[in-house]
Amino acid sequence: QVLLVESGGGLVQAGGSLRLSCAVSGRTFSSYAMGWFRQAPGKEREFVASISWNGVGTRYADSVKGRFTISRDNAKNTVYLQMNSLKPEDTAVYYCAGSGSYYYVTSKSYDYWGQGTQVTISS
């Protein structure tokens, strides 16, 4: 049994910050690579950030580099996405996902998905 639950979404003004959390159930969390993806209305799901099982390796989409930070706390079975300097184009539903191996950048490579949390940035 693996369950992912996102939280922390909301409405903020451009230039503001949000921190998303993804709580993961299961004893094998520490072995999962984790990723964040987002999907805006009428758009395909796109990669945002990912992190290796031990937190050493991270990857970011070019559009969020320097603004977003992915991290994890294996003791709390939680993955975070700190989002700073938010822009209207960041508006989307954000999903966390888990992989049993590499911290991929393609959504089809992930095995487990949360329900998503809405992030809306006003201008």
CSV table of N, CA, C and O in Angstrom, one decimal:
chain,number,residue,atom,x,y,z
A,1,GLN,N,0.8,-1.2,0.0
A,1,GLN,CA,0.0,0.0,0.0
A,1,GLN,C,0.9,1.3,0.0
A,1,GLN,O,1.7,1.4,0.9
A,2,VAL,N,0.7,2.1,-1.0
A,2,VAL,CA,1.4,3.4,-1.1
A,2,VAL,C,0.3,4.5,-1.3
A,2,VAL,O,-0.4,4.4,-2.3
A,3,LEU,N,0.3,5.5,-0.5
A,3,LEU,CA,-0.6,6.6,-0.6
A,3,LEU,C,0.2,7.9,-0.5
A,3,LEU,O,0.9,8.1,0.4
A,4,LEU,N,-0.1,8.8,-1.5
A,4,LEU,CA,0.5,10.1,-1.5
A,4,LEU,C,-0.5,11.2,-1.4
A,4,LEU,O,-1.5,11.1,-2.1
A,5,VAL,N,-0.3,12.1,-0.5
A,5,VAL,CA,-1.3,13.2,-0.2
A,5,VAL,C,-0.6,14.5,-0.2
A,5,VAL,O,0.2,14.8,0.6
A,6,GLU,N,-1.0,15.3,-1.2
A,6,GLU,CA,-0.4,16.7,-1.3
A,6,GLU,C,-1.2,17.7,-0.5
A,6,GLU,O,-2.4,17.5,-0.3
A,7,SER,N,-0.5,18.7,-0.1
A,7,SER,CA,-1.1,19.8,0.7
A,7,SER,C,-0.3,21.1,0.5
A,7,SER,O,0.8,21.0,0.0
A,8,GLY,N,-0.9,22.2,0.9
A,8,GLY,CA,-0.1,23.5,0.8
A,8,GLY,C,-0.4,24.4,-0.3
A,8,GLY,O,0.1,25.5,-0.4
A,9,GLY,N,-1.3,24.0,-1.2
A,9,GLY,CA,-1.7,24.8,-2.3
A,9,GLY,C,-2.5,26.0,-1.9
A,9,GLY,O,-3.0,26.0,-0.8
A,10,GLY,N,-2.7,26.9,-2.8
A,10,GLY,CA,-3.6,28.1,-2.4
A,10,GLY,C,-3.4,29.2,-3.5
A,10,GLY,O,-2.9,29.0,-4.5
A,11,LEU,N,-3.9,30.3,-3.1
A,11,LEU,CA,-3.9,31.5,-3.9
A,11,LEU,C,-2.9,32.5,-3.4
A,11,LEU,O,-3.1,32.9,-2.2
A,12,VAL,N,-2.0,33.0,-4.2
A,12,VAL,CA,-1.0,34.0,-3.7
A,12,VAL,C,-0.8,34.9,-4.9
A,12,VAL,O,-1.0,34.6,-6.0
A,13,GLN,N,-0.3,36.1,-4.5
A,13,GLN,CA,0.1,37.1,-5.5
A,13,GLN,C,1.4,36.8,-6.2
A,13,GLN,O,2.3,36.1,-5.6
A,14,ALA,N,1.6,37.3,-7.4
A,14,ALA,CA,2.9,37.1,-8.1
A,14,ALA,C,4.0,37.7,-7.2
A,14,ALA,O,3.8,38.7,-6.6
A,15,GLY,N,5.1,36.9,-7.2
A,15,GLY,CA,6.2,37.3,-6.3
A,15,GLY,C,6.2,36.7,-4.9
A,15,GLY,O,7.2,36.7,-4.2
A,16,GLY,N,5.1,36.0,-4.6
A,16,GLY,CA,4.9,35.4,-3.3
A,16,GLY,C,5.5,34.0,-3.3
A,16,GLY,O,6.1,33.5,-4.2
A,17,SER,N,5.3,33.3,-2.2
A,17,SER,CA,5.8,32.0,-2.0
A,17,SER,C,4.8,31.0,-1.4
A,17,SER,O,3.9,31.4,-0.8
A,18,LEU,N,5.0,29.8,-1.7
A,18,LEU,CA,4.2,28.7,-1.2
A,18,LEU,C,5.1,27.5,-0.9
A,18,LEU,O,6.1,27.3,-1.7
A,19,ARG,N,4.8,26.7,0.0
A,19,ARG,CA,5.5,25.4,0.2
A,19,ARG,C,4.5,24.3,0.2
A,19,ARG,O,3.5,24.2,1.0
A,20,LEU,N,4.7,23.4,-0.8
A,20,LEU,CA,3.8,22.2,-1.0
A,20,LEU,C,4.5,21.1,-0.2
A,20,LEU,O,5.7,20.9,-0.1
A,21,SER,N,3.6,20.2,0.3
A,21,SER,CA,4.0,19.0,1.0
A,21,SER,C,3.4,17.8,0.4
A,21,SER,O,2.3,17.9,-0.1
A,22,CYS,N,4.1,16.7,0.5
A,22,CYS,CA,3.5,15.4,0.0
A,22,CYS,C,3.8,14.4,1.0
A,22,CYS,O,5.0,14.0,1.2
A,23,ALA,N,2.8,13.9,1.8
A,23,ALA,CA,3.0,12.9,2.8
A,23,ALA,C,2.8,11.5,2.1
A,23,ALA,O,1.8,11.3,1.4
A,24,VAL,N,3.7,10.6,2.4
A,24,VAL,CA,3.7,9.3,1.7
A,24,VAL,C,3.6,8.2,2.8
A,24,VAL,O,4.4,8.2,3.8
A,25,SER,N,2.6,7.3,2.6
A,25,SER,CA,2.5,6.2,3.5
A,25,SER,C,3.3,5.0,3.0
A,25,SER,O,3.6,4.9,1.8
A,26,GLY,N,3.7,4.1,3.9
A,26,GLY,CA,4.4,3.0,3.5
A,26,GLY,C,5.8,2.9,4.1
A,26,GLY,O,6.4,4.0,4.3
A,27,ARG,N,6.3,1.7,4.3
A,27,ARG,CA,7.6,1.6,5.0
A,27,ARG,C,8.7,1.7,4.0
A,27,ARG,O,9.9,1.8,4.4
A,28,THR,N,8.5,1.8,2.7
A,28,THR,CA,9.5,1.9,1.7
A,28,THR,C,9.7,3.3,1.2
A,28,THR,O,10.5,3.4,0.2
A,29,PHE,N,9.2,4.3,1.8
A,29,PHE,CA,9.3,5.6,1.3
A,29,PHE,C,10.8,6.0,1.1
A,29,PHE,O,11.1,6.7,0.1
A,30,SER,N,11.6,5.7,2.0
A,30,SER,CA,13.0,6.1,1.9
A,30,SER,C,13.7,5.5,0.7
A,30,SER,O,14.8,6.0,0.4
A,31,SER,N,13.2,4.5,0.1
A,31,SER,CA,13.8,4.0,-1.1
A,31,SER,C,13.2,4.6,-2.4
A,31,SER,O,13.7,4.2,-3.5
A,32,TYR,N,12.2,5.5,-2.3
A,32,TYR,CA,11.6,6.0,-3.5
A,32,TYR,C,12.3,7.3,-3.9
A,32,TYR,O,12.6,8.2,-3.1
A,33,ALA,N,12.5,7.4,-5.2
A,33,ALA,CA,12.8,8.7,-5.8
A,33,ALA,C,11.4,9.4,-5.9
A,33,ALA,O,10.4,8.8,-6.2
A,34,MET,N,11.4,10.8,-5.8
A,34,MET,CA,10.1,11.5,-5.8
A,34,MET,C,10.2,12.6,-6.8
A,34,MET,O,11.3,13.2,-7.0
A,35,GLY,N,9.0,13.0,-7.4
A,35,GLY,CA,9.0,14.1,-8.3
A,35,GLY,C,7.7,14.9,-8.1
A,35,GLY,O,6.8,14.5,-7.5
A,36,TRP,N,7.8,16.1,-8.6
A,36,TRP,CA,6.7,17.0,-8.6
A,36,TRP,C,6.4,17.4,-10.1
A,36,TRP,O,7.3,17.7,-10.9
A,37,PHE,N,5.1,17.3,-10.4
A,37,PHE,CA,4.7,17.6,-11.8
A,37,PHE,C,3.5,18.6,-11.6
A,37,PHE,O,2.9,18.7,-10.6
A,38,ARG,N,3.2,19.3,-12.7
A,38,ARG,CA,2.1,20.2,-12.7
A,38,ARG,C,1.3,20.2,-14.0
A,38,ARG,O,1.9,19.8,-15.1
A,39,GLN,N,0.0,20.5,-13.9
A,39,GLN,CA,-0.8,20.5,-15.1
A,39,GLN,C,-1.7,21.7,-15.1
A,39,GLN,O,-2.6,21.9,-14.2
A,40,ALA,N,-1.6,22.6,-16.1
A,40,ALA,CA,-2.5,23.8,-16.2
A,40,ALA,C,-3.6,23.4,-17.1
A,40,ALA,O,-3.5,22.5,-17.9
A,41,PRO,N,-4.8,24.1,-17.0
A,41,PRO,CA,-5.9,23.8,-17.9
A,41,PRO,C,-5.5,23.9,-19.4
A,41,PRO,O,-4.9,24.8,-19.8
A,42,GLY,N,-5.9,22.8,-20.1
A,42,GLY,CA,-5.6,22.8,-21.5
A,42,GLY,C,-4.2,22.4,-21.9
A,42,GLY,O,-3.9,22.3,-23.1
A,43,LYS,N,-3.4,22.1,-20.9
A,43,LYS,CA,-2.0,21.8,-21.1
A,43,LYS,C,-1.7,20.4,-20.6
A,43,LYS,O,-2.4,19.8,-19.8
A,44,GLU,N,-0.6,19.8,-21.2
A,44,GLU,CA,-0.2,18.5,-20.7
A,44,GLU,C,0.6,18.6,-19.4
A,44,GLU,O,1.1,19.7,-19.1
A,45,ARG,N,0.6,17.5,-18.7
A,45,ARG,CA,1.3,17.5,-17.5
A,45,ARG,C,2.8,17.7,-17.7
A,45,ARG,O,3.4,17.1,-18.7
A,46,GLU,N,3.5,18.5,-16.9
A,46,GLU,CA,4.9,18.8,-17.2
A,46,GLU,C,5.7,18.6,-15.9
A,46,GLU,O,5.2,18.8,-14.8
A,47,PHE,N,6.9,18.2,-16.1
A,47,PHE,CA,7.9,18.0,-15.0
A,47,PHE,C,8.2,19.3,-14.4
A,47,PHE,O,8.4,20.3,-15.0
A,48,VAL,N,8.4,19.3,-13.0
A,48,VAL,CA,8.8,20.5,-12.3
A,48,VAL,C,10.1,20.2,-11.6
A,48,VAL,O,11.0,21.0,-11.7
A,49,ALA,N,10.2,19.2,-10.8
A,49,ALA,CA,11.4,18.9,-10.0
A,49,ALA,C,11.4,17.4,-9.5
A,49,ALA,O,10.3,16.8,-9.4
A,50,SER,N,12.5,16.9,-9.3
A,50,SER,CA,12.6,15.5,-8.7
A,50,SER,C,13.8,15.4,-7.8
A,50,SER,O,14.7,16.2,-7.8
A,51,ILE,N,13.8,14.4,-7.0
A,51,ILE,CA,14.8,14.2,-6.0
A,51,ILE,C,15.1,12.7,-5.8
A,51,ILE,O,14.1,11.9,-5.8
A,52,SER,N,16.3,12.3,-5.6
A,52,SER,CA,16.7,10.9,-5.5
A,52,SER,C,16.3,10.4,-4.1
A,52,SER,O,15.9,11.2,-3.2
A,53,TRP,N,16.4,9.1,-3.9
A,53,TRP,CA,15.9,8.5,-2.7
A,53,TRP,C,16.6,9.0,-1.4
A,53,TRP,O,15.9,9.1,-0.4
A,54,ASN,N,17.8,9.4,-1.6
A,54,ASN,CA,18.6,9.9,-0.4
A,54,ASN,C,18.7,11.4,-0.4
A,54,ASN,O,19.4,11.9,0.5
A,55,GLY,N,18.1,12.1,-1.3
A,55,GLY,CA,18.1,13.5,-1.3
A,55,GLY,C,19.3,14.1,-1.9
A,55,GLY,O,19.4,15.4,-2.0
A,56,VAL,N,20.3,13.3,-2.4
A,56,VAL,CA,21.5,13.9,-2.9
A,56,VAL,C,21.4,14.5,-4.3
A,56,VAL,O,21.9,15.5,-4.6
A,57,GLY,N,20.6,13.8,-5.1
A,57,GLY,CA,20.4,14.2,-6.5
A,57,GLY,C,19.1,15.0,-6.7
A,57,GLY,O,18.0,14.5,-6.2
A,58,THR,N,19.1,16.1,-7.4
A,58,THR,CA,17.9,16.8,-7.7
A,58,THR,C,17.9,17.3,-9.1
A,58,THR,O,19.0,17.5,-9.7
A,59,ARG,N,16.8,17.5,-9.7
A,59,ARG,CA,16.6,18.0,-11.1
A,59,ARG,C,15.5,19.0,-11.1
A,59,ARG,O,14.5,18.8,-10.4
A,60,TYR,N,15.6,20.0,-12.0
A,60,TYR,CA,14.5,21.0,-12.1
A,60,TYR,C,14.3,21.4,-13.5
A,60,TYR,O,15.2,21.3,-14.4
A,61,ALA,N,13.0,21.6,-13.8
A,61,ALA,CA,12.7,22.2,-15.1
A,61,ALA,C,13.3,23.6,-15.2
A,61,ALA,O,13.5,24.3,-14.3
A,62,ASP,N,13.7,23.9,-16.5
A,62,ASP,CA,14.3,25.2,-16.7
A,62,ASP,C,13.5,26.4,-16.2
A,62,ASP,O,14.0,27.4,-15.7
A,63,SER,N,12.2,26.2,-16.3
A,63,SER,CA,11.2,27.3,-16.0
A,63,SER,C,11.2,27.6,-14.5
A,63,SER,O,10.7,28.7,-14.1
A,64,VAL,N,11.7,26.7,-13.6
A,64,VAL,CA,11.6,26.9,-12.2
A,64,VAL,C,13.0,27.0,-11.5
A,64,VAL,O,13.1,27.2,-10.3
A,65,LYS,N,14.0,26.8,-12.3
A,65,LYS,CA,15.4,26.8,-11.7
A,65,LYS,C,15.7,28.2,-11.0
A,65,LYS,O,15.4,29.2,-11.6
A,66,GLY,N,16.2,28.1,-9.8
A,66,GLY,CA,16.5,29.3,-9.1
A,66,GLY,C,15.3,29.8,-8.3
A,66,GLY,O,15.5,30.7,-7.5
A,67,ARG,N,14.1,29.3,-8.5
A,67,ARG,CA,13.0,29.7,-7.8
A,67,ARG,C,12.4,28.6,-6.9
A,67,ARG,O,11.9,28.9,-5.8
A,68,PHE,N,12.4,27.4,-7.4
A,68,PHE,CA,11.8,26.3,-6.6
A,68,PHE,C,12.9,25.4,-6.0
A,68,PHE,O,14.0,25.3,-6.6
A,69,THR,N,12.6,24.8,-4.9
A,69,THR,CA,13.5,23.9,-4.3
A,69,THR,C,12.8,22.6,-3.8
A,69,THR,O,11.8,22.7,-3.0
A,70,ILE,N,13.2,21.5,-4.2
A,70,ILE,CA,12.7,20.2,-3.8
A,70,ILE,C,13.5,19.7,-2.6
A,70,ILE,O,14.7,19.7,-2.7
A,71,SER,N,12.9,19.1,-1.6
A,71,SER,CA,13.6,18.5,-0.5
A,71,SER,C,12.8,17.3,0.0
A,71,SER,O,11.6,17.2,-0.3
A,72,ARG,N,13.4,16.6,0.9
A,72,ARG,CA,12.7,15.5,1.5
A,72,ARG,C,13.1,15.2,2.9
A,72,ARG,O,14.3,15.5,3.3
A,73,ASP,N,12.2,14.7,3.7
A,73,ASP,CA,12.6,14.3,5.1
A,73,ASP,C,12.1,12.9,5.3
A,73,ASP,O,10.9,12.6,5.5
A,74,ASN,N,13.0,12.0,5.1
A,74,ASN,CA,12.6,10.6,5.1
A,74,ASN,C,12.1,10.1,6.5
A,74,ASN,O,11.3,9.2,6.6
A,75,ALA,N,12.5,10.8,7.6
A,75,ALA,CA,12.0,10.4,8.9
A,75,ALA,C,10.6,10.8,9.0
A,75,ALA,O,9.8,10.2,9.8
A,76,LYS,N,10.1,11.8,8.3
A,76,LYS,CA,8.7,12.2,8.3
A,76,LYS,C,7.9,11.7,7.1
A,76,LYS,O,6.7,12.0,7.0
A,77,ASN,N,8.5,10.9,6.3
A,77,ASN,CA,7.9,10.4,5.0
A,77,ASN,C,7.2,11.5,4.2
A,77,ASN,O,6.1,11.4,3.8
A,78,THR,N,8.0,12.6,4.0
A,78,THR,CA,7.4,13.8,3.4
A,78,THR,C,8.4,14.4,2.4
A,78,THR,O,9.6,14.4,2.7
A,79,VAL,N,7.8,14.8,1.3
A,79,VAL,CA,8.6,15.5,0.3
A,79,VAL,C,8.0,16.9,0.2
A,79,VAL,O,6.8,17.1,0.3
A,80,TYR,N,8.9,17.9,-0.1
A,80,TYR,CA,8.5,19.3,-0.1
A,80,TYR,C,8.8,20.0,-1.4
A,80,TYR,O,9.8,19.6,-2.1
A,81,LEU,N,8.1,21.0,-1.8
A,81,LEU,CA,8.4,21.8,-2.9
A,81,LEU,C,8.3,23.3,-2.4
A,81,LEU,O,7.1,23.8,-2.3
A,82,GLN,N,9.4,23.9,-2.2
A,82,GLN,CA,9.4,25.3,-1.8
A,82,GLN,C,9.4,26.2,-3.1
A,82,GLN,O,10.3,26.0,-3.9
A,83,MET,N,8.4,27.0,-3.2
A,83,MET,CA,8.2,27.8,-4.4
A,83,MET,C,8.3,29.3,-4.1
A,83,MET,O,7.4,29.8,-3.4
A,84,ASN,N,9.3,29.9,-4.6
A,84,ASN,CA,9.5,31.4,-4.4
A,84,ASN,C,9.4,32.1,-5.7
A,84,ASN,O,9.4,31.5,-6.8
A,85,SER,N,9.2,33.4,-5.6
A,85,SER,CA,9.1,34.3,-6.7
A,85,SER,C,8.1,33.8,-7.7
A,85,SER,O,8.4,33.7,-8.9
A,86,LEU,N,6.9,33.4,-7.3
A,86,LEU,CA,5.9,32.8,-8.1
A,86,LEU,C,5.4,33.7,-9.2
A,86,LEU,O,5.3,34.9,-9.0
A,87,LYS,N,5.1,33.1,-10.3
A,87,LYS,CA,4.6,33.9,-11.5
A,87,LYS,C,3.2,33.3,-11.9
A,87,LYS,O,2.9,32.2,-11.6
A,88,PRO,N,2.4,34.1,-12.6
A,88,PRO,CA,1.1,33.7,-13.0
A,88,PRO,C,1.2,32.4,-13.8
A,88,PRO,O,0.3,31.5,-13.7
A,89,GLU,N,2.3,32.2,-14.6
A,89,GLU,CA,2.4,31.0,-15.4
A,89,GLU,C,2.7,29.7,-14.5
A,89,GLU,O,2.7,28.6,-15.1
A,90,ASP,N,2.9,29.9,-13.2
A,90,ASP,CA,3.1,28.8,-12.3
A,90,ASP,C,1.7,28.2,-11.9
A,90,ASP,O,1.7,27.1,-11.3
A,91,THR,N,0.6,28.9,-12.3
A,91,THR,CA,-0.7,28.4,-11.9
A,91,THR,C,-1.0,27.0,-12.5
A,91,THR,O,-0.9,26.9,-13.7
A,92,ALA,N,-1.3,26.1,-11.7
A,92,ALA,CA,-1.6,24.7,-12.1
A,92,ALA,C,-2.0,23.9,-11.0
A,92,ALA,O,-1.9,24.3,-9.8
A,93,VAL,N,-2.4,22.6,-11.3
A,93,VAL,CA,-2.5,21.6,-10.2
A,93,VAL,C,-1.2,20.9,-10.1
A,93,VAL,O,-0.6,20.5,-11.1
A,94,TYR,N,-0.7,20.8,-8.9
A,94,TYR,CA,0.6,20.2,-8.7
A,94,TYR,C,0.5,18.8,-8.1
A,94,TYR,O,-0.3,18.7,-7.1
A,95,TYR,N,1.2,17.9,-8.6
A,95,TYR,CA,1.1,16.5,-8.2
A,95,TYR,C,2.4,16.0,-7.8
A,95,TYR,O,3.5,16.3,-8.4
A,96,CYS,N,2.5,15.2,-6.7
A,96,CYS,CA,3.7,14.5,-6.4
A,96,CYS,C,3.6,13.1,-6.8
A,96,CYS,O,2.5,12.5,-7.0
A,97,ALA,N,4.7,12.5,-7.1
A,97,ALA,CA,4.8,11.1,-7.6
A,97,ALA,C,6.0,10.4,-7.1
A,97,ALA,O,7.0,11.0,-6.8
A,98,GLY,N,5.9,9.1,-7.0
A,98,GLY,CA,7.0,8.3,-6.5
A,98,GLY,C,7.5,7.3,-7.6
A,98,GLY,O,6.7,6.7,-8.3
A,99,SER,N,8.8,7.1,-7.6
A,99,SER,CA,9.4,6.1,-8.4
A,99,SER,C,10.2,5.1,-7.6
A,99,SER,O,10.9,5.5,-6.6
A,100,GLY,N,10.2,3.9,-8.0
A,100,GLY,CA,11.0,2.9,-7.3
A,100,GLY,C,12.5,2.9,-7.6
A,100,GLY,O,13.3,2.2,-7.0
A,101,SER,N,12.9,3.8,-8.5
A,101,SER,CA,14.3,3.8,-8.9
A,101,SER,C,14.8,5.2,-9.1
A,101,SER,O,14.9,6.0,-8.2
A,102,TYR,N,15.1,5.6,-10.4
A,102,TYR,CA,15.7,6.9,-10.7
A,102,TYR,C,14.7,8.1,-10.5
A,102,TYR,O,13.5,7.9,-10.7
A,103,TYR,N,15.3,9.2,-10.3
A,103,TYR,CA,14.4,10.4,-10.2
A,103,TYR,C,14.2,11.0,-11.6
A,103,TYR,O,14.8,12.0,-12.0
A,104,TYR,N,13.3,10.3,-12.3
A,104,TYR,CA,13.0,10.6,-13.7
A,104,TYR,C,12.4,12.0,-13.9
A,104,TYR,O,11.9,12.7,-13.0
A,105,VAL,N,12.4,12.5,-15.2
A,105,VAL,CA,11.7,13.7,-15.5
A,105,VAL,C,10.5,13.5,-16.4
A,105,VAL,O,9.9,14.5,-16.8
A,106,THR,N,10.1,12.2,-16.6
A,106,THR,CA,8.9,11.9,-17.4
A,106,THR,C,7.9,11.3,-16.5
A,106,THR,O,8.2,10.4,-15.7
A,107,SER,N,6.7,11.8,-16.6
A,107,SER,CA,5.6,11.3,-15.8
A,107,SER,C,5.3,9.8,-15.9
A,107,SER,O,5.0,9.2,-14.9
A,108,LYS,N,5.5,9.3,-17.1
A,108,LYS,CA,5.2,7.9,-17.3
A,108,LYS,C,6.1,7.0,-16.6
A,108,LYS,O,5.8,5.8,-16.5
A,109,SER,N,7.2,7.5,-16.1
A,109,SER,CA,8.2,6.7,-15.4
A,109,SER,C,7.9,6.5,-13.9
A,109,SER,O,8.6,5.8,-13.2
A,110,TYR,N,6.9,7.2,-13.4
A,110,TYR,CA,6.5,7.2,-12.0
A,110,TYR,C,5.4,6.2,-11.8
A,110,TYR,O,4.5,6.1,-12.6
A,111,ASP,N,5.4,5.6,-10.6
A,111,ASP,CA,4.5,4.5,-10.3
A,111,ASP,C,3.3,4.9,-9.4
A,111,ASP,O,2.2,4.3,-9.5
A,112,TYR,N,3.5,5.9,-8.6
A,112,TYR,CA,2.5,6.3,-7.6
A,112,TYR,C,2.3,7.8,-7.7
A,112,TYR,O,3.2,8.6,-7.9
A,113,TRP,N,1.0,8.2,-7.6
A,113,TRP,CA,0.6,9.6,-7.7
A,113,TRP,C,-0.4,10.1,-6.7
A,113,TRP,O,-1.2,9.3,-6.2
A,114,GLY,N,-0.2,11.3,-6.3
A,114,GLY,CA,-1.2,11.9,-5.4
A,114,GLY,C,-2.3,12.5,-6.1
A,114,GLY,O,-2.4,12.5,-7.4
A,115,GLN,N,-3.3,13.1,-5.4
A,115,GLN,CA,-4.5,13.6,-6.0
A,115,GLN,C,-4.3,15.0,-6.6
A,115,GLN,O,-5.1,15.5,-7.4
A,116,GLY,N,-3.3,15.7,-6.1
A,116,GLY,CA,-3.0,17.0,-6.6
A,116,GLY,C,-3.4,18.1,-5.7
A,116,GLY,O,-4.4,17.9,-4.9
A,117,THR,N,-2.8,19.3,-5.8
A,117,THR,CA,-3.2,20.5,-5.0
A,117,THR,C,-3.1,21.7,-5.9
A,117,THR,O,-2.2,21.8,-6.7
A,118,GLN,N,-4.1,22.5,-5.8
A,118,GLN,CA,-4.2,23.7,-6.7
A,118,GLN,C,-3.3,24.8,-6.3
A,118,GLN,O,-3.4,25.2,-5.1
A,119,VAL,N,-2.6,25.4,-7.2
A,119,VAL,CA,-1.8,26.5,-6.9
A,119,VAL,C,-2.2,27.6,-7.9
A,119,VAL,O,-2.2,27.4,-9.2
A,120,THR,N,-2.6,28.7,-7.4
A,120,THR,CA,-3.1,29.8,-8.3
A,120,THR,C,-2.3,31.1,-7.9
A,120,THR,O,-2.3,31.5,-6.8
A,121,ILE,N,-1.7,31.7,-9.0
A,121,ILE,CA,-0.9,32.9,-8.8
A,121,ILE,C,-1.6,34.1,-9.5
A,121,ILE,O,-1.8,34.0,-10.7
A,122,SER,N,-2.0,35.1,-8.8
A,122,SER,CA,-2.6,36.2,-9.3
A,122,SER,C,-1.6,37.3,-9.7
A,122,SER,O,-0.5,37.4,-9.1
A,123,SER,N,-1.9,38.1,-10.7
A,123,SER,CA,-1.0,39.1,-11.2
A,123,SER,C,-1.4,40.5,-10.7
A,123,SER,O,-2.5,40.6,-10.1
